[in-house]
Amino acid sequence: MAFSSAIREAKVRKRPTKAQLLRIAPVPVTRPCTPPLEDLLPYLQDIWASSQLTNNAVNVRRLQEELQEYLGVSHVNLVANGTLGLLLALRALGISGEVITTPYTFVATTNAIVLAGATPVFADIDPETLNLSPEAVEARVTDQTQAILAVHSYGIPCDVEALQTIADRHGIPIIYDAAHCFGVEVGGRSLLDYGTCSILSFHATKVFNTFEGGAVVSSNPQLNQAIGQLANNGIVDEVNVNSVGLNAKMSELHAAIGLAQLPYVSGQIAQRLAIVEAYLEGLSDVQGLSFVQAKPDVIHNGYMFPIILGADYPVERDALYEILTKNGISARRYFYPIVADLPTYKRSSAIDFEEFVVARRAAEGVLCLPLFPGLDASIQDRIIEIVRNPLC
Ligand SMILES: Cc1ncc(COP(=O)(O)O)c(C=O)c1O
């Protein structure tokens, strides 16, 4: 069947109305954005016409250029997902020793370190940014330390200057897990420009998605070349393989989705930021609640809205989570538990269980409220009402 008739058929198929969906489905914590199907069609037609489905063909090259322009960075290496991007960066930098990292993250950050053959060494986080504390990092540096892998949680920048000073003093690279940071700027410059390289995730739940996908952003030509080769099984040319790589290439289909999504992303970020503003307006005066907020020189992307429940909030975090769930609203305890407390990582001898007081406190106090373009204002009002009065 031709694409256009397939799209027509999909449109006439009986689907529930928005009101029906809201009645039957709980409010999700996030809802992935998809471009109009018609926008995808020309890119798919190009793929079908060329028969080039992967291996750095026209859509991947086009998306790479458009993202470089949109993000204001010199080089984007597109990859199959953010986790593989982290792994490739570590491999390309030859990291196999200790890597100082945060326990307050999604487990992919730590998994990538272990899969690269290196050892995660956790350091505690800063209570304001919920990102790696530079003092805690400094205290963890030994002669075995080969890199710092920091995460800009929720798109809130790490203390990039302080971390860079530590890295420079010890002559080690900084890799930023910037999975949450699409479009974030600090001091008029892309946040992705800091450190040795930054990794983006284009997973379905992210601000910009290609369903699955990711990128390694770096201005270092040697590093970019190494990442490109490692992502293609270490292949240099028809007869030469110079490293043990893997297949981490983005396909033409995923790049096509990215090309169709990109024109909409600025509008979606604006919608996200308006929702964040409405949450802050509705919740700022609630006793016992605090917020993870970016400094004034940061242009944020509204990826998530984490609230932190303190001791004087009327109920504990898990109780609020249950109350919201009973009201058909999904919230997310993100990140919980901290990676250092996961059974897989508890077994690691590099971890001292008495540490990470700030990270554990954050993991037990944070709740991310629903936030996605298209979140209905009346539903957001209801969420705000419940969070303001959880016991009513
Ligand atoms: C902080 C963080 N790092 C890494 C990843 C992994 O990205 P991907 O799902 O694209 O592999 C994610 C994904 O959710 C993430 O949130």
PDB file of N, CA and C in Angstrom, residues 104 130 154 279-280 283-284 286 288-292 304-310 313 317 320-321 324 331-332 334 362 364-369 383 387-388:
ATOM      1  N   TYR A 104      23.368   9.624  41.762  1.00  0.00           N
ATOM      2  CA  TYR A 104      22.012  10.140  41.559  1.00  0.00           C
ATOM      3  C   TYR A 104      21.793  10.316  40.059  1.00  0.00           C
ATOM      4  N   LEU A 130      21.583  19.128  42.631  1.00  0.00           N
ATOM      5  CA  LEU A 130      21.436  17.658  42.626  1.00  0.00           C
ATOM      6  C   LEU A 130      22.409  17.001  41.637  1.00  0.00           C
ATOM      7  N   TYR A 154      18.019  16.555  35.054  1.00  0.00           N
ATOM      8  CA  TYR A 154      16.836  17.349  34.669  1.00  0.00           C
ATOM      9  C   TYR A 154      17.217  18.554  33.787  1.00  0.00           C
ATOM     10  N   TYR A 279       3.349  25.611  37.145  1.00  0.00           N
ATOM     11  CA  TYR A 279       3.597  24.821  38.362  1.00  0.00           C
ATOM     12  C   TYR A 279       4.208  25.711  39.445  1.00  0.00           C
ATOM     13  N   LEU A 280       5.215  26.510  39.046  1.00  0.00           N
ATOM     14  CA  LEU A 280       5.895  27.348  40.048  1.00  0.00           C
ATOM     15  C   LEU A 280       4.919  28.354  40.649  1.00  0.00           C
ATOM     16  N   LEU A 283       2.628  26.477  43.075  1.00  0.00           N
ATOM     17  CA  LEU A 283       3.178  25.686  44.188  1.00  0.00           C
ATOM     18  C   LEU A 283       4.242  26.408  45.023  1.00  0.00           C
ATOM     19  N   SER A 284       4.701  27.570  44.565  1.00  0.00           N
ATOM     20  CA  SER A 284       5.852  28.219  45.216  1.00  0.00           C
ATOM     21  C   SER A 284       5.641  28.501  46.699  1.00  0.00           C
ATOM     22  N   VAL A 286       3.905  26.716  48.866  1.00  0.00           N
ATOM     23  CA  VAL A 286       3.523  25.542  49.669  1.00  0.00           C
ATOM     24  C   VAL A 286       4.644  25.208  50.652  1.00  0.00           C
ATOM     25  N   GLY A 288       7.157  23.351  52.861  1.00  0.00           N
ATOM     26  CA  GLY A 288       7.782  22.037  52.785  1.00  0.00           C
ATOM     27  C   GLY A 288       8.148  21.605  51.381  1.00  0.00           C
ATOM     28  N   LEU A 289       7.808  22.418  50.381  1.00  0.00           N
ATOM     29  CA  LEU A 289       8.179  22.076  48.995  1.00  0.00           C
ATOM     30  C   LEU A 289       9.321  22.954  48.533  1.00  0.00           C
ATOM     31  N   SER A 290      10.285  22.370  47.832  1.00  0.00           N
ATOM     32  CA  SER A 290      11.287  23.199  47.163  1.00  0.00           C
ATOM     33  C   SER A 290      11.487  22.658  45.745  1.00  0.00           C
ATOM     34  N   PHE A 291      12.224  23.402  44.954  1.00  0.00           N
ATOM     35  CA  PHE A 291      12.325  23.112  43.527  1.00  0.00           C
ATOM     36  C   PHE A 291      13.781  23.147  43.084  1.00  0.00           C
ATOM     37  N   VAL A 292      14.083  22.330  42.073  1.00  0.00           N
ATOM     38  CA  VAL A 292      15.439  22.371  41.516  1.00  0.00           C
ATOM     39  C   VAL A 292      15.385  23.388  40.389  1.00  0.00           C
ATOM     40  N   MET A 304      11.747  18.336  32.770  1.00  0.00           N
ATOM     41  CA  MET A 304      11.006  17.697  33.860  1.00  0.00           C
ATOM     42  C   MET A 304      10.681  18.727  34.922  1.00  0.00           C
ATOM     43  N   PHE A 305       9.708  18.394  35.781  1.00  0.00           N
ATOM     44  CA  PHE A 305       9.428  19.285  36.900  1.00  0.00           C
ATOM     45  C   PHE A 305       9.535  18.495  38.200  1.00  0.00           C
ATOM     46  N   PRO A 306      10.772  18.423  38.759  1.00  0.00           N
ATOM     47  CA  PRO A 306      10.924  17.725  40.032  1.00  0.00           C
ATOM     48  C   PRO A 306      10.590  18.631  41.201  1.00  0.00           C
ATOM     49  N   ILE A 307       9.786  18.118  42.141  1.00  0.00           N
ATOM     50  CA  ILE A 307       9.557  18.851  43.391  1.00  0.00           C
ATOM     51  C   ILE A 307      10.279  18.080  44.494  1.00  0.00           C
ATOM     52  N   ILE A 308      10.761  18.812  45.494  1.00  0.00           N
ATOM     53  CA  ILE A 308      11.442  18.144  46.603  1.00  0.00           C
ATOM     54  C   ILE A 308      10.591  18.334  47.861  1.00  0.00           C
ATOM     55  N   LEU A 309      10.180  17.229  48.446  1.00  0.00           N
ATOM     56  CA  LEU A 309       9.343  17.284  49.650  1.00  0.00           C
ATOM     57  C   LEU A 309      10.237  17.280  50.880  1.00  0.00           C
ATOM     58  N   GLY A 310      10.094  18.334  51.684  1.00  0.00           N
ATOM     59  CA  GLY A 310      10.887  18.434  52.916  1.00  0.00           C
ATOM     60  C   GLY A 310      10.123  17.881  54.103  1.00  0.00           C
ATOM     61  N   TYR A 313       6.514  19.208  54.848  1.00  0.00           N
ATOM     62  CA  TYR A 313       5.388  18.971  53.928  1.00  0.00           C
ATOM     63  C   TYR A 313       4.451  17.984  54.644  1.00  0.00           C
ATOM     64  N   ARG A 317       7.012  11.619  50.653  1.00  0.00           N
ATOM     65  CA  ARG A 317       7.022  11.554  49.195  1.00  0.00           C
ATOM     66  C   ARG A 317       6.198  10.372  48.662  1.00  0.00           C
ATOM     67  N   LEU A 320       2.470  10.973  48.838  1.00  0.00           N
ATOM     68  CA  LEU A 320       1.969  11.863  47.780  1.00  0.00           C
ATOM     69  C   LEU A 320       1.903  11.109  46.440  1.00  0.00           C
ATOM     70  N   TYR A 321       2.904  10.294  46.200  1.00  0.00           N
ATOM     71  CA  TYR A 321       2.946   9.480  44.977  1.00  0.00           C
ATOM     72  C   TYR A 321       1.680   8.603  44.897  1.00  0.00           C
ATOM     73  N   LEU A 324      -1.532  10.748  44.319  1.00  0.00           N
ATOM     74  CA  LEU A 324      -1.633  11.144  42.907  1.00  0.00           C
ATOM     75  C   LEU A 324      -2.069   9.944  42.067  1.00  0.00           C
ATOM     76  N   ALA A 331       3.093  10.134  38.670  1.00  0.00           N
ATOM     77  CA  ALA A 331       4.285  10.928  38.963  1.00  0.00           C
ATOM     78  C   ALA A 331       5.457   9.958  38.934  1.00  0.00           C
ATOM     79  N   ARG A 332       6.677  10.474  38.988  1.00  0.00           N
ATOM     80  CA  ARG A 332       7.813   9.556  38.908  1.00  0.00           C
ATOM     81  C   ARG A 332       8.851   9.852  39.976  1.00  0.00           C
ATOM     82  N   TYR A 334      12.147   9.893  40.460  1.00  0.00           N
ATOM     83  CA  TYR A 334      13.262   9.845  39.499  1.00  0.00           C
ATOM     84  C   TYR A 334      14.338  10.807  39.979  1.00  0.00           C
ATOM     85  N   ALA A 362      17.900  13.204  48.443  1.00  0.00           N
ATOM     86  CA  ALA A 362      17.215  13.650  47.216  1.00  0.00           C
ATOM     87  C   ALA A 362      16.347  12.517  46.665  1.00  0.00           C
ATOM     88  N   GLU A 364      14.925  10.174  48.115  1.00  0.00           N
ATOM     89  CA  GLU A 364      13.750   9.895  48.947  1.00  0.00           C
ATOM     90  C   GLU A 364      12.767  11.057  48.987  1.00  0.00           C
ATOM     91  N   GLY A 365      13.195  12.242  48.479  1.00  0.00           N
ATOM     92  CA  GLY A 365      12.323  13.409  48.572  1.00  0.00           C
ATOM     93  C   GLY A 365      11.792  13.917  47.244  1.00  0.00           C
ATOM     94  N   VAL A 366      12.338  13.432  46.144  1.00  0.00           N
ATOM     95  CA  VAL A 366      11.976  14.019  44.839  1.00  0.00           C
ATOM     96  C   VAL A 366      10.812  13.284  44.184  1.00  0.00           C
ATOM     97  N   LEU A 367       9.933  14.067  43.603  1.00  0.00           N
ATOM     98  CA  LEU A 367       8.855  13.512  42.793  1.00  0.00           C
ATOM     99  C   LEU A 367       8.722  14.379  41.533  1.00  0.00           C
ATOM    100  N   CYS A 368       8.741  13.739  40.374  1.00  0.00           N
ATOM    101  CA  CYS A 368       8.581  14.495  39.125  1.00  0.00           C
ATOM    102  C   CYS A 368       7.106  14.480  38.732  1.00  0.00           C
ATOM    103  N   LEU A 369       6.547  15.684  38.533  1.00  0.00           N
ATOM    104  CA  LEU A 369       5.123  15.800  38.185  1.00  0.00           C
ATOM    105  C   LEU A 369       4.941  15.743  36.664  1.00  0.00           C
ATOM    106  N   ILE A 383      -3.664  18.772  39.374  1.00  0.00           N
ATOM    107  CA  ILE A 383      -2.418  18.255  39.970  1.00  0.00           C
ATOM    108  C   ILE A 383      -1.939  19.230  41.047  1.00  0.00           C
ATOM    109  N   VAL A 387      -1.391  18.550  45.066  1.00  0.00           N
ATOM    110  CA  VAL A 387      -0.087  18.730  45.727  1.00  0.00           C
ATOM    111  C   VAL A 387      -0.193  19.796  46.827  1.00  0.00           C
ATOM    112  N   ARG A 388      -1.045  20.797  46.599  1.00  0.00           N
ATOM    113  CA  ARG A 388      -1.219  21.840  47.641  1.00  0.00           C
ATOM    114  C   ARG A 388      -1.939  21.276  48.865  1.00  0.00           C
TER     115      ARG A 388
END
